[in-house]
Structures are given as structure tokens and as C-alpha cells.
Amino acid sequence: MMTLVAAVLSTALSLAQDTSGTLIPTGGGPPLEIDSQEVLVRINNGVAVTTVTQVFRNNRPNALEAVYSFPIPNEASVSNFSMWINGKEVVGEVLEKKQARQIYESITAQRRDPGLLEQVSYKLFEVRVFPVPANGTQKIQIAYYQPVEYDTGFGQYVYPLEAKTKEFSRVRGTFKLDVDLVSGLPLKGVTSPSHKDQLAVKETAKGRWRASIETPRGALDRDFVLTFEHERETTGLTLVPFRNGGDGFFMMLLTAGRDQDKIVDPVNYTFLLDVSGSMGDEHKLEQAVRMIEQLAGGLNEKDRFNILTFNIAASAMFPDGSEPATAANVKKAGSFLRALKPKGGTDLIPALEAAGEQQRKDMTNVLILLSDGNATDAEEHSRFRRLLERGGRVRIFSIGIGNEVNRPLLNTLAQATGGYSDFVSSADEVDRKTKHLAAKILHPVAENLVMKVEGVKTYDVVPDRLPNFFRGQQLAVYGRYNGDGKATVTMTGTLGGKPVTVSTEVEFPKSERDNPEVRRMWAWKRCDELMQENRSRGETATRVDQIVELGKEYSIVTPYTSFLVLENDQQYRQFGIEQRNARQIQDDRAAQDRRAADSAPRTTRGSGGGGGGGSVELGFLALVGALAGSRAWARRRKAA
Amino acid sequence: MKGSATATAARAPLFTLAIVALSGLSLLAPETFELSRAGLAAGELWRLFTGHLTHHSPYHLLVDAGTFAILGSIVERRLGAGRWALLLAASALLISLAFLALEPSLESYRGLSGLDCAAFAAALWLEAPVHRTMTILLGAGFAAKLIYEQVAGGFLFPSTNLGDMGLPVLSAHSIGAAAGFGALLALRGTLGCRREASEGE
């Protein structure tokens, strides 16, 4: 029997911009109810894989076409899209976008049932599903990868739940979220600032934690935030490899600890605060104001500061330029900030130009930008580009507030000026983020970093140029390797202007199949770097081809590639589509199952890969003792 | 058989002590002798047997080899050195093959604990006719421990971990026990022993 399930993405549906993980009939009407929503999060030493399975219900007497749209958080990469057709999971495959659409259209013309998932913007994906059966359900699963944020001894994972409209804010059946967390570094604890009362947490083995929420008619009204604290801040390097035949993949996690002194020379700070109308939503302005108050309160009296507010125009608290950070001026800033009212649109260009005028030649200049950052045209703006080219005089720390932030824009601003970007979710802990930011502003930064690996050949390393490295930060470097065995990793650079060299020995294994996340993360980071180059230098056919090839090879959805779901294996063969993703998904799930069955983390192996040992433990020793003891007792009794 | 068993019981368990000594020596070059897929692929088949003698650290060696000394002495006194060696070789081979088949993510393996469990299963089997209640109780305890480990996905006493000496392989104990028991049953005829032979003690 011909199935009548189809999914296709549409870039034209603007209503999807206001939704989050919802299925909306294209013919109008309210969104479909969510029967159940299960979220499985597996965090393996800095990489989180989130699998979201949702069942939607159509209570209407007629079949519907609907658009499923969902946002992707925190630089995540979609790695799988599955639909259940006739009760069976069908895994999507990544194709070049145009080819995927052509195949999709050729099939839908025959009323068959493909599915097509495309990227709408850098963070929004949509799937058109047809039909959702009358009085029936449709099950959809999406998986995405993301690096876990790490800062000053804390790791943080955010699952975006906050629905914009009350109608979407509740699951009809059960909402379930399960986190399986593996950490090579010892953890002090795991908690959720957003769902503290609903979250059950258990340490199942050393370095392995499980956290879970399960609620009938679960509310989807705020983001789920999970934080975990390491037992100590460590400075060092962790190697997480993956190799399953051929050349290997690696992730190196570099962590900066406490061994840095504070900056002593006075600094000229400019706080650039977005006061546009959108900052009035979800207490964003209050959060930003609180951050500035705390940061300004920590400044030295010899430091200078000014606060610039902007919407479509910018204005300064001290019109004649920055003033010393005296107690009176900091108090004045508090009154100024509390009187602010959000209004108007957002234009970042005049704001950055006005901030540029605040900089002093006789001091180190730091610009702290706080915005919900929806000035999407800024990147295209020639003045924006000129502003960045002037970078170097001022270091920009950009702080994104809320979930609608244009992350690439804020990241570009920070990277181009040797600064740092961070993002505060609406449900986030503002105080902790402020503390982290203060640590970065007040401590010297490691600059001009170069990583060298000797003993094993490494290549295609991303990022190509290492960014500045701030106190408390974790830097993830991805790459490929050829050969195996011990290798020396040397990091050189400057810290506070003085040359530093750090060297350590790691072992690249011949075989290691437990970390397939590393393979996809490497490919995604490569794609991301190529896309950033396209943005900053203009799109080239070579770069686009590389992105398409990486997308197809490693199943990554990009602006140039899409997921296509066909009805069955036969259809994939018919269109000559190799089912690479289906194979990778099998590998990924097998590795996840192996890890789930382990009693201890198998992933962080600073000096080895894939080795294990059988060891006698206390329970067995007790049995052996009982056996030997009872024999001795029997012998004595017999002798007596 | 009875006389033979009594005679062997009087001797020192030299073969067991030799194995313990070899384990100590293999600490000098564990990479050469550990059970590794790469090594086996290169034709180094001795690793199927020698992998059990290698360890990740002196502490790892101490607990594994100490346990082996106790259990090996019991079994060697029952069977004699030759038959004990045959049983041990068969168990080592079975355990190695089982690891290769059942632990696909394991690139290499070290440790005597698989053979410790094989020896424990053999000792219970050999002791059963003489110390029936004790062996039933210990056998039940051992089975409960293995089942718990498989169900819970961790050791009963997780504090006894391997520290920096590699990753604990949870299946080592159940595979070892099954291999020891299986080898004993398969070789019963060859070993020329029956449990009744143990009655000499």
C-alpha cells in the first residue's frame, strides 16, 4: 500500500520563525498537538548529541500538510532526520540541496512520500510533512550535535524549549528528557538552574551521571539548562580520538586554569547596550543591566568606563567620553541603567561607530556589547566590514541575550577583534556568566597561539588559526591524523605579552570506535569554517563544493545540502543515493549503546586508546577468601 | 586417581607460582605480550595466551596475581600441574576468543582476572563433592555477583576500580567463569579426573 507521508521543507513560511519544535498546518489553523516528546541527550567529554523524538496528533477528520520547524541551538549541527512510515523508521540521507529538491518534487508529483529537510537560516530548520493522517499521529526524530559550553570549571548544556506562543507550550502526553553524561575529568555535581525541582540526578559510576525529567502534560515554557561543575579547574589537554579504518579524527580539548595573574594596568571600558524594543521581552534588558552593574562594580578606580545605549541611534551616559570608575560614577551608572526603557529597532553600525569614538590611545580598550543581536543585515554592510578591518584598537566582548541571538554576527565581532563572545539563555544564571566574563576581562589573554604535533601527522585542523584563549575557557581543536602512537603536542603563544610554551605527550590510537561524535564534529567545524570564509571573503564555487562534499560524506545539513527521506531502501537505490547516513547512524547508535553499557567512561584517554583490563574487585576477593577460609577450617576440623 | 590426588596435594603448587612469576616479568614489556587486535592481525598469536599475564600497573598485578595464587593452588593440588596447565591454556584461549568476539570496541586487554574467575569456577566444581553446602553458597554468591554486574552495568564495589591502569572490562568475570567451567567440562575425559577424585583431601 502506498504510504501517504511526505515531508518537505519550505523556506517561505515566515510563521515558522515564531515557533519552536512545532507542527503547523500549512492551510491555516492552530498547531498540531504534541502527543509526546522525548529528548535524549548524550554528553561525551564536551560533545552533546541531542535526539528529539516527537509524536504529533491530527485530531481533524481530514489529512493535513504541515510544516515542522525547530531551532538549532548553540552552534549545533543536524546529524539525522528520521520519519516513521508505516510504523518503521526511515533514516534521511544528505544530498546537494538542488538535487534533493528535484528528487523530492519528482516524487511528490506522483503523490509518493519523500521528506526533505533544509536549513532556512543559520539556526532554523523546517520540514514539510504531508499528509499527517486524519485522526492519526506522525512521529519525527531529529538529532543534532553541539559542543558543550565550558567555562571556569563549569560545563553547560541548554535545550531550547521556550515557546513563543502559549498555544505551543504544553505536551498533550508525556514530556521526557534524559541526559547521559560522561566526563573524563571528575565532577562535583550536576544540577539544573532552570528545572531544579523536576530533575532527578544520579551518579551511576565514576565520571558518569544520569539526569532525567518526566512530566505528564509537560510544560515547554522555559529552556532546559543543565550545568555540571568539575572538581577543580584544570589546565591541560585531553585527546578524544575516533578511528575506524583509514585516517583518524581527533578532538583536543585545551583548558585554561587558574594560573594567570590579573591585569594591573588601567583599562578603558565601553559598555554598548542594546535598548531596542525586543530587549523588553523575557526580561532581557533587566539581565543585561544586571550584568553591567556587576561588571562596573568590579572595576578599579583607575579604570575608565562609559555606557552607550543604542537602538537605531546611539547615545552615551557620559557624552564627553569615558570617566574614571569611581564609586560615585558607578552609582550614577546604576541610576542611568535602571531608568532605561526598551524601544525602537536595532542598528548596530552607528552603535559600533559611536563606540569606536570612545576609545583612548593611551589605554587598553575593551568594548562589551550586550544585545539580543537580531541586526541580521549587519554582516552584509560595507561599513560593518570596514569597522572590523579597523579591529585591533579595541577588543570586543559580545554577549548575546536570549535565544534569538544572531550568533555568527556576535562571534564574528568578537573573533575579528581578538575578543570573546558568550550567550545568556533567558533561563540562564546571569550572575555566573557575569563572573566568567569578569574573569576574562580582568585576566591577560593568551594570544598568537600555534599548536604543533610531532610524532603523528595531523592535517585539516580546525580552527585553522587558533583564537585568543581566555581564562577559564575550553578550546576545542578538531583534525585528522595519519599514523599512530605517541606524539608531542606543543602550544606556543604569548600570555599578557610574554612568550609561553606548553608541551605534553598524547597517544593517537590505531583504532577507537567509541567516539563517532568526533568525526561529525570535525566535518561540521570544517563546513563552518568554510561558510565563515564565504561570509567574510565572498562565496566561491570551490568552497561551496567542499561544503557540499563534506555535507554528503558526513551527513551534515548546511545552506547547500539537505536531508531527503524516501519511502524505503528501494527508492534510495532507484535514485542512486548511497545510504551513508543510515550506516553512520548505526555506528553512532552502536557506540552509544557500548558506552551506555560501560561502568566507567571510555572516552578520555589521555595516553591510550581502546585498552582495557580485567581486574579482581572486592566482591570477588570476598568470595575467594570465603573459599580458602572454609577449606582451611574443614582441614583443621578433619585433623582434629 | 585417589592416590594421585593425594600425592599432588602434598606438593607445592609450582606451576601456579610459575605463572605468577611470569606475570611479574611481563610487567617489563606488557605491550609485547598483551592481547591486542593489531598484534594478532600481524600474526602474533601468542598474545591469545600471554595477554592474561600482562597488567597495567603493579597494583593491578598484585590483586590479580595474588588471587590467582590462592585459586591456582587449590586447583593445582586437585588436578596436578599438567592437567591444571591444560585447563588453564584452554580457558585462556576461550577467554581471548570470547573477548575478540564479544567486546568489539576493545583494542587491547590485560589481566589475570578472567583466568581467576575460570579458576574459581573450576575450584567450586572440584570442591563440590567434598564441601557441598559451602560450594553451593559460594556458587550462588558468584552467580549473583555476575548477574548484578551485567544488569547494573557496574561492579558491586565500584570503589575497587582500576585507577590509572586502563579501563575495567566488566565482562571479564562472566567470560572467565564461563570459559573455566566450559573448559573443565570439555576436558573432563582428557583431564582424567572426576570430582570424586578430590575426596582424598
PDB file of N, CA and C in Angstrom, chain A residues 205-206 486 510-514 594 596-603 605 609-624 626-628 630-631 634-635 638, chain B residues 38 56 60 64 67 70-71 74 78 104-111 113 116-117 120 123 127 131 134 138 142 145 149 153-155 157 160-162 167-169 172-173 201:
ATOM      1  N   ALA A 205      28.246   5.847  37.940  1.00  0.00           N
ATOM      2  CA  ALA A 205      29.594   5.293  38.065  1.00  0.00           C
ATOM      3  C   ALA A 205      30.541   6.470  38.095  1.00  0.00           C
ATOM      4  N   LYS A 206      31.790   6.188  38.377  1.00  0.00           N
ATOM      5  CA  LYS A 206      32.762   7.296  38.445  1.00  0.00           C
ATOM      6  C   LYS A 206      32.841   7.993  37.082  1.00  0.00           C
ATOM      7  N   LYS A 486      52.652   7.480  20.126  1.00  0.00           N
ATOM      8  CA  LYS A 486      52.876   8.660  20.981  1.00  0.00           C
ATOM      9  C   LYS A 486      53.235   9.887  20.137  1.00  0.00           C
ATOM     10  N   LYS A 510      45.445   3.320  17.065  1.00  0.00           N
ATOM     11  CA  LYS A 510      45.246   2.672  15.769  1.00  0.00           C
ATOM     12  C   LYS A 510      43.768   2.507  15.485  1.00  0.00           C
ATOM     13  N   SER A 511      43.022   2.254  16.571  1.00  0.00           N
ATOM     14  CA  SER A 511      41.594   2.004  16.412  1.00  0.00           C
ATOM     15  C   SER A 511      40.856   2.512  17.642  1.00  0.00           C
ATOM     16  N   GLU A 512      39.782   3.211  17.428  1.00  0.00           N
ATOM     17  CA  GLU A 512      38.956   3.706  18.551  1.00  0.00           C
ATOM     18  C   GLU A 512      37.582   4.039  17.975  1.00  0.00           C
ATOM     19  N   ARG A 513      36.598   3.241  18.324  1.00  0.00           N
ATOM     20  CA  ARG A 513      35.291   3.383  17.675  1.00  0.00           C
ATOM     21  C   ARG A 513      34.231   3.966  18.593  1.00  0.00           C
ATOM     22  N   ASP A 514      34.643   4.364  19.804  1.00  0.00           N
ATOM     23  CA  ASP A 514      33.632   4.803  20.764  1.00  0.00           C
ATOM     24  C   ASP A 514      33.257   6.269  20.675  1.00  0.00           C
ATOM     25  N   ARG A 594      27.318   0.925  23.470  1.00  0.00           N
ATOM     26  CA  ARG A 594      28.501   0.376  24.153  1.00  0.00           C
ATOM     27  C   ARG A 594      28.846   1.238  25.348  1.00  0.00           C
ATOM     28  N   ALA A 596      26.824   3.198  26.960  1.00  0.00           N
ATOM     29  CA  ALA A 596      25.767   3.099  27.975  1.00  0.00           C
ATOM     30  C   ALA A 596      25.971   1.862  28.831  1.00  0.00           C
ATOM     31  N   ALA A 597      26.562   0.815  28.241  1.00  0.00           N
ATOM     32  CA  ALA A 597      26.763  -0.434  28.980  1.00  0.00           C
ATOM     33  C   ALA A 597      28.018  -0.403  29.841  1.00  0.00           C
ATOM     34  N   ASP A 598      28.870   0.589  29.611  1.00  0.00           N
ATOM     35  CA  ASP A 598      30.108   0.656  30.378  1.00  0.00           C
ATOM     36  C   ASP A 598      29.868   1.184  31.774  1.00  0.00           C
ATOM     37  N   SER A 599      30.697   0.727  32.696  1.00  0.00           N
ATOM     38  CA  SER A 599      30.582   1.234  34.059  1.00  0.00           C
ATOM     39  C   SER A 599      31.457   2.452  34.276  1.00  0.00           C
ATOM     40  N   ALA A 600      32.357   2.707  33.376  1.00  0.00           N
ATOM     41  CA  ALA A 600      33.258   3.846  33.530  1.00  0.00           C
ATOM     42  C   ALA A 600      33.453   4.502  32.174  1.00  0.00           C
ATOM     43  N   PRO A 601      33.797   5.801  32.144  1.00  0.00           N
ATOM     44  CA  PRO A 601      33.984   6.481  30.878  1.00  0.00           C
ATOM     45  C   PRO A 601      35.064   5.806  30.040  1.00  0.00           C
ATOM     46  N   ARG A 602      34.792   5.671  28.787  1.00  0.00           N
ATOM     47  CA  ARG A 602      35.769   5.034  27.906  1.00  0.00           C
ATOM     48  C   ARG A 602      36.361   6.049  26.939  1.00  0.00           C
ATOM     49  N   THR A 603      36.098   7.307  27.160  1.00  0.00           N
ATOM     50  CA  THR A 603      36.377   8.254  26.106  1.00  0.00           C
ATOM     51  C   THR A 603      37.626   9.096  26.295  1.00  0.00           C
ATOM     52  N   ARG A 605      41.031   9.393  27.051  1.00  0.00           N
ATOM     53  CA  ARG A 605      42.188   8.540  27.272  1.00  0.00           C
ATOM     54  C   ARG A 605      43.407   9.336  26.927  1.00  0.00           C
ATOM     55  N   GLY A 609      44.372   4.321  23.772  1.00  0.00           N
ATOM     56  CA  GLY A 609      43.084   4.204  23.142  1.00  0.00           C
ATOM     57  C   GLY A 609      42.668   2.769  23.034  1.00  0.00           C
ATOM     58  N   GLY A 610      41.487   2.446  23.505  1.00  0.00           N
ATOM     59  CA  GLY A 610      40.889   1.156  23.271  1.00  0.00           C
ATOM     60  C   GLY A 610      41.389   0.058  24.191  1.00  0.00           C
ATOM     61  N   GLY A 611      42.243   0.363  25.146  1.00  0.00           N
ATOM     62  CA  GLY A 611      42.767  -0.674  26.022  1.00  0.00           C
ATOM     63  C   GLY A 611      41.860  -0.917  27.202  1.00  0.00           C
ATOM     64  N   GLY A 612      41.882  -2.154  27.712  1.00  0.00           N
ATOM     65  CA  GLY A 612      41.079  -2.449  28.885  1.00  0.00           C
ATOM     66  C   GLY A 612      41.783  -3.462  29.737  1.00  0.00           C
ATOM     67  N   GLY A 613      41.211  -3.732  30.890  1.00  0.00           N
ATOM     68  CA  GLY A 613      41.839  -4.704  31.762  1.00  0.00           C
ATOM     69  C   GLY A 613      40.819  -5.416  32.607  1.00  0.00           C
ATOM     70  N   GLY A 614      41.124  -6.651  32.921  1.00  0.00           N
ATOM     71  CA  GLY A 614      40.264  -7.374  33.829  1.00  0.00           C
ATOM     72  C   GLY A 614      40.883  -7.284  35.210  1.00  0.00           C
ATOM     73  N   SER A 615      40.122  -6.812  36.166  1.00  0.00           N
ATOM     74  CA  SER A 615      40.691  -6.654  37.496  1.00  0.00           C
ATOM     75  C   SER A 615      39.787  -7.282  38.537  1.00  0.00           C
ATOM     76  N   VAL A 616      40.420  -7.924  39.476  1.00  0.00           N
ATOM     77  CA  VAL A 616      39.685  -8.509  40.585  1.00  0.00           C
ATOM     78  C   VAL A 616      39.171  -7.370  41.465  1.00  0.00           C
ATOM     79  N   GLU A 617      37.905  -7.417  41.834  1.00  0.00           N
ATOM     80  CA  GLU A 617      37.395  -6.361  42.718  1.00  0.00           C
ATOM     81  C   GLU A 617      36.976  -6.983  44.041  1.00  0.00           C
ATOM     82  N   LEU A 618      36.544  -6.125  44.958  1.00  0.00           N
ATOM     83  CA  LEU A 618      36.331  -6.508  46.345  1.00  0.00           C
ATOM     84  C   LEU A 618      35.335  -7.667  46.514  1.00  0.00           C
ATOM     85  N   GLY A 619      34.272  -7.666  45.721  1.00  0.00           N
ATOM     86  CA  GLY A 619      33.252  -8.708  45.819  1.00  0.00           C
ATOM     87  C   GLY A 619      33.847 -10.081  45.527  1.00  0.00           C
ATOM     88  N   PHE A 620      34.686 -10.139  44.487  1.00  0.00           N
ATOM     89  CA  PHE A 620      35.296 -11.409  44.111  1.00  0.00           C
ATOM     90  C   PHE A 620      36.330 -11.847  45.150  1.00  0.00           C
ATOM     91  N   LEU A 621      37.093 -10.872  45.642  1.00  0.00           N
ATOM     92  CA  LEU A 621      38.085 -11.195  46.678  1.00  0.00           C
ATOM     93  C   LEU A 621      37.416 -11.812  47.904  1.00  0.00           C
ATOM     94  N   ALA A 622      36.215 -11.294  48.250  1.00  0.00           N
ATOM     95  CA  ALA A 622      35.488 -11.816  49.409  1.00  0.00           C
ATOM     96  C   ALA A 622      35.106 -13.280  49.184  1.00  0.00           C
ATOM     97  N   LEU A 623      34.672 -13.606  47.955  1.00  0.00           N
ATOM     98  CA  LEU A 623      34.297 -14.996  47.645  1.00  0.00           C
ATOM     99  C   LEU A 623      35.516 -15.915  47.697  1.00  0.00           C
ATOM    100  N   VAL A 624      36.630 -15.432  47.145  1.00  0.00           N
ATOM    101  CA  VAL A 624      37.859 -16.236  47.156  1.00  0.00           C
ATOM    102  C   VAL A 624      38.317 -16.466  48.605  1.00  0.00           C
ATOM    103  N   ALA A 626      36.417 -16.520  51.226  1.00  0.00           N
ATOM    104  CA  ALA A 626      35.485 -17.466  51.852  1.00  0.00           C
ATOM    105  C   ALA A 626      35.822 -18.900  51.457  1.00  0.00           C
ATOM    106  N   LEU A 627      36.177 -19.088  50.182  1.00  0.00           N
ATOM    107  CA  LEU A 627      36.523 -20.433  49.702  1.00  0.00           C
ATOM    108  C   LEU A 627      37.783 -20.950  50.407  1.00  0.00           C
ATOM    109  N   ALA A 628      38.825 -20.109  50.409  1.00  0.00           N
ATOM    110  CA  ALA A 628      40.085 -20.521  51.039  1.00  0.00           C
ATOM    111  C   ALA A 628      39.885 -20.739  52.535  1.00  0.00           C
ATOM    112  N   SER A 630      37.087 -21.486  54.223  1.00  0.00           N
ATOM    113  CA  SER A 630      36.267 -22.658  54.569  1.00  0.00           C
ATOM    114  C   SER A 630      37.036 -23.953  54.361  1.00  0.00           C
ATOM    115  N   ARG A 631      37.939 -23.970  53.351  1.00  0.00           N
ATOM    116  CA  ARG A 631      38.763 -25.162  53.134  1.00  0.00           C
ATOM    117  C   ARG A 631      39.713 -25.354  54.325  1.00  0.00           C
ATOM    118  N   ALA A 634      37.800 -26.607  57.236  1.00  0.00           N
ATOM    119  CA  ALA A 634      37.431 -28.020  57.075  1.00  0.00           C
ATOM    120  C   ALA A 634      38.623 -28.926  57.347  1.00  0.00           C
ATOM    121  N   ARG A 635      39.791 -28.491  56.871  1.00  0.00           N
ATOM    122  CA  ARG A 635      41.002 -29.299  57.091  1.00  0.00           C
ATOM    123  C   ARG A 635      41.313 -29.404  58.578  1.00  0.00           C
ATOM    124  N   LYS A 638      38.958 -31.681  60.267  1.00  0.00           N
ATOM    125  CA  LYS A 638      39.244 -33.068  59.956  1.00  0.00           C
ATOM    126  C   LYS A 638      40.452 -33.570  60.766  1.00  0.00           C
TER     127      LYS A 638
ATOM    128  N   ALA B  38      45.630  -5.573  16.896  1.00  0.00           N
ATOM    129  CA  ALA B  38      46.662  -5.239  15.912  1.00  0.00           C
ATOM    130  C   ALA B  38      47.761  -6.306  15.915  1.00  0.00           C
ATOM    131  N   HIS B  56      48.338  -3.600  33.819  1.00  0.00           N
ATOM    132  CA  HIS B  56      48.506  -2.168  33.580  1.00  0.00           C
ATOM    133  C   HIS B  56      49.383  -1.491  34.626  1.00  0.00           C
ATOM    134  N   HIS B  60      47.575  -3.500  39.841  1.00  0.00           N
ATOM    135  CA  HIS B  60      46.724  -4.387  39.042  1.00  0.00           C
ATOM    136  C   HIS B  60      47.269  -5.820  39.113  1.00  0.00           C
ATOM    137  N   ASP B  64      45.395  -9.172  40.995  1.00  0.00           N
ATOM    138  CA  ASP B  64      45.053 -10.275  40.086  1.00  0.00           C
ATOM    139  C   ASP B  64      45.911 -11.516  40.371  1.00  0.00           C
ATOM    140  N   THR B  67      45.230 -13.216  43.834  1.00  0.00           N
ATOM    141  CA  THR B  67      44.030 -14.053  43.771  1.00  0.00           C
ATOM    142  C   THR B  67      44.323 -15.346  43.015  1.00  0.00           C
ATOM    143  N   ILE B  70      46.112 -17.999  45.118  1.00  0.00           N
ATOM    144  CA  ILE B  70      45.230 -18.747  46.039  1.00  0.00           C
ATOM    145  C   ILE B  70      44.416 -19.794  45.275  1.00  0.00           C
ATOM    146  N   LEU B  71      43.741 -19.337  44.213  1.00  0.00           N
ATOM    147  CA  LEU B  71      42.846 -20.247  43.484  1.00  0.00           C
ATOM    148  C   LEU B  71      43.629 -21.315  42.719  1.00  0.00           C
ATOM    149  N   ILE B  74      44.668 -24.194  44.873  1.00  0.00           N
ATOM    150  CA  ILE B  74      43.576 -25.145  45.154  1.00  0.00           C
ATOM    151  C   ILE B  74      43.395 -26.096  43.971  1.00  0.00           C
ATOM    152  N   ARG B  78      44.392 -30.237  43.316  1.00  0.00           N
ATOM    153  CA  ARG B  78      43.362 -31.221  42.942  1.00  0.00           C
ATOM    154  C   ARG B  78      43.732 -31.978  41.674  1.00  0.00           C
ATOM    155  N   PRO B 104      33.809  -5.830  20.801  1.00  0.00           N
ATOM    156  CA  PRO B 104      34.392  -5.293  19.560  1.00  0.00           C
ATOM    157  C   PRO B 104      35.090  -3.944  19.743  1.00  0.00           C
ATOM    158  N   SER B 105      34.729  -3.221  20.814  1.00  0.00           N
ATOM    159  CA  SER B 105      35.354  -1.908  20.999  1.00  0.00           C
ATOM    160  C   SER B 105      36.708  -2.010  21.696  1.00  0.00           C
ATOM    161  N   LEU B 106      37.040  -3.208  22.131  1.00  0.00           N
ATOM    162  CA  LEU B 106      38.274  -3.376  22.896  1.00  0.00           C
ATOM    163  C   LEU B 106      39.449  -3.621  21.948  1.00  0.00           C
ATOM    164  N   GLU B 107      40.371  -2.689  21.939  1.00  0.00           N
ATOM    165  CA  GLU B 107      41.536  -2.835  21.071  1.00  0.00           C
ATOM    166  C   GLU B 107      42.576  -3.734  21.720  1.00  0.00           C
ATOM    167  N   SER B 108      42.693  -3.652  23.040  1.00  0.00           N
ATOM    168  CA  SER B 108      43.665  -4.485  23.736  1.00  0.00           C
ATOM    169  C   SER B 108      43.134  -4.855  25.120  1.00  0.00           C
ATOM    170  N   TYR B 109      43.721  -5.882  25.710  1.00  0.00           N
ATOM    171  CA  TYR B 109      43.251  -6.358  27.007  1.00  0.00           C
ATOM    172  C   TYR B 109      44.442  -6.891  27.807  1.00  0.00           C
ATOM    173  N   ARG B 110      44.406  -6.626  29.102  1.00  0.00           N
ATOM    174  CA  ARG B 110      45.427  -7.170  30.008  1.00  0.00           C
ATOM    175  C   ARG B 110      44.754  -7.632  31.292  1.00  0.00           C
ATOM    176  N   GLY B 111      45.325  -8.650  31.933  1.00  0.00           N
ATOM    177  CA  GLY B 111      44.849  -9.007  33.267  1.00  0.00           C
ATOM    178  C   GLY B 111      44.565 -10.481  33.461  1.00  0.00           C
ATOM    179  N   SER B 113      42.444 -11.573  35.695  1.00  0.00           N
ATOM    180  CA  SER B 113      41.192 -11.787  36.416  1.00  0.00           C
ATOM    181  C   SER B 113      40.232 -12.713  35.678  1.00  0.00           C
ATOM    182  N   ASP B 116      41.356 -15.887  36.762  1.00  0.00           N
ATOM    183  CA  ASP B 116      40.991 -16.032  38.180  1.00  0.00           C
ATOM    184  C   ASP B 116      39.578 -16.590  38.296  1.00  0.00           C
ATOM    185  N   CYS B 117      38.692 -16.028  37.475  1.00  0.00           N
ATOM    186  CA  CYS B 117      37.296 -16.482  37.530  1.00  0.00           C
ATOM    187  C   CYS B 117      37.163 -17.900  36.998  1.00  0.00           C
ATOM    188  N   PHE B 120      38.274 -20.046  39.736  1.00  0.00           N
ATOM    189  CA  PHE B 120      37.277 -20.083  40.811  1.00  0.00           C
ATOM    190  C   PHE B 120      36.148 -21.062  40.453  1.00  0.00           C
ATOM    191  N   ALA B 123      37.511 -24.522  40.775  1.00  0.00           N
ATOM    192  CA  ALA B 123      37.690 -24.888  42.190  1.00  0.00           C
ATOM    193  C   ALA B 123      36.352 -25.268  42.816  1.00  0.00           C
ATOM    194  N   GLU B 127      35.529 -28.880  44.333  1.00  0.00           N
ATOM    195  CA  GLU B 127      35.271 -28.930  45.773  1.00  0.00           C
ATOM    196  C   GLU B 127      33.869 -29.422  46.110  1.00  0.00           C
ATOM    197  N   HIS B 131      32.738 -30.382  49.900  1.00  0.00           N
ATOM    198  CA  HIS B 131      32.159 -29.298  50.691  1.00  0.00           C
ATOM    199  C   HIS B 131      30.905 -28.786  49.992  1.00  0.00           C
ATOM    200  N   MET B 134      29.099 -25.407  51.273  1.00  0.00           N
ATOM    201  CA  MET B 134      29.958 -24.240  51.035  1.00  0.00           C
ATOM    202  C   MET B 134      29.999 -23.886  49.538  1.00  0.00           C
ATOM    203  N   LEU B 138      28.789 -20.431  47.834  1.00  0.00           N
ATOM    204  CA  LEU B 138      29.741 -19.585  47.109  1.00  0.00           C
ATOM    205  C   LEU B 138      29.374 -19.489  45.630  1.00  0.00           C
ATOM    206  N   PHE B 142      28.599 -16.134  43.700  1.00  0.00           N
ATOM    207  CA  PHE B 142      29.353 -15.791  42.490  1.00  0.00           C
ATOM    208  C   PHE B 142      28.394 -15.485  41.330  1.00  0.00           C
ATOM    209  N   LYS B 145      26.687 -12.207  41.845  1.00  0.00           N
ATOM    210  CA  LYS B 145      27.609 -11.104  41.552  1.00  0.00           C
ATOM    211  C   LYS B 145      27.703 -10.858  40.036  1.00  0.00           C
ATOM    212  N   GLU B 149      26.409  -7.527  37.999  1.00  0.00           N
ATOM    213  CA  GLU B 149      27.305  -6.710  37.170  1.00  0.00           C
ATOM    214  C   GLU B 149      26.729  -6.480  35.785  1.00  0.00           C
ATOM    215  N   GLY B 153      25.424  -2.851  35.172  1.00  0.00           N
ATOM    216  CA  GLY B 153      26.422  -2.202  34.334  1.00  0.00           C
ATOM    217  C   GLY B 153      27.605  -1.666  35.122  1.00  0.00           C
ATOM    218  N   GLY B 154      27.810  -2.204  36.298  1.00  0.00           N
ATOM    219  CA  GLY B 154      28.948  -1.758  37.105  1.00  0.00           C
ATOM    220  C   GLY B 154      29.290  -2.806  38.144  1.00  0.00           C
ATOM    221  N   PHE B 155      30.466  -2.664  38.756  1.00  0.00           N
ATOM    222  CA  PHE B 155      30.855  -3.609  39.781  1.00  0.00           C
ATOM    223  C   PHE B 155      30.064  -3.371  41.065  1.00  0.00           C
ATOM    224  N   PHE B 157      31.252  -3.297  43.971  1.00  0.00           N
ATOM    225  CA  PHE B 157      32.042  -2.349  44.766  1.00  0.00           C
ATOM    226  C   PHE B 157      32.845  -1.470  43.811  1.00  0.00           C
ATOM    227  N   THR B 160      36.543  -0.210  43.944  1.00  0.00           N
ATOM    228  CA  THR B 160      37.717  -1.011  43.586  1.00  0.00           C
ATOM    229  C   THR B 160      37.918  -0.881  42.079  1.00  0.00           C
ATOM    230  N   ASN B 161      38.313   0.296  41.648  1.00  0.00           N
ATOM    231  CA  ASN B 161      38.462   0.466  40.204  1.00  0.00           C
ATOM    232  C   ASN B 161      39.919   0.300  39.795  1.00  0.00           C
ATOM    233  N   LEU B 162      40.148   0.486  38.515  1.00  0.00           N
ATOM    234  CA  LEU B 162      41.493   0.265  38.010  1.00  0.00           C
ATOM    235  C   LEU B 162      42.383   1.493  38.120  1.00  0.00           C
ATOM    236  N   LEU B 167      40.945   0.621  31.428  1.00  0.00           N
ATOM    237  CA  LEU B 167      39.503   0.632  31.643  1.00  0.00           C
ATOM    238  C   LEU B 167      39.025  -0.730  32.116  1.00  0.00           C
ATOM    239  N   PRO B 168      38.233  -0.796  33.182  1.00  0.00           N
ATOM    240  CA  PRO B 168      37.775  -2.104  33.648  1.00  0.00           C
ATOM    241  C   PRO B 168      36.846  -2.738  32.613  1.00  0.00           C
ATOM    242  N   VAL B 169      37.087  -3.985  32.331  1.00  0.00           N
ATOM    243  CA  VAL B 169      36.236  -4.692  31.383  1.00  0.00           C
ATOM    244  C   VAL B 169      35.268  -5.536  32.195  1.00  0.00           C
ATOM    245  N   ALA B 172      34.819  -9.368  31.857  1.00  0.00           N
ATOM    246  CA  ALA B 172      35.964 -10.258  32.105  1.00  0.00           C
ATOM    247  C   ALA B 172      35.586 -11.392  33.051  1.00  0.00           C
ATOM    248  N   HIS B 173      34.803 -11.069  34.072  1.00  0.00           N
ATOM    249  CA  HIS B 173      34.482 -12.080  35.077  1.00  0.00           C
ATOM    250  C   HIS B 173      33.526 -13.139  34.547  1.00  0.00           C
ATOM    251  N   GLU B 201      41.349 -35.335  49.945  1.00  0.00           N
ATOM    252  CA  GLU B 201      41.776 -34.298  50.893  1.00  0.00           C
ATOM    253  C   GLU B 201      40.988 -34.358  52.173  1.00  0.00           C
TER     254      GLU B 201
END
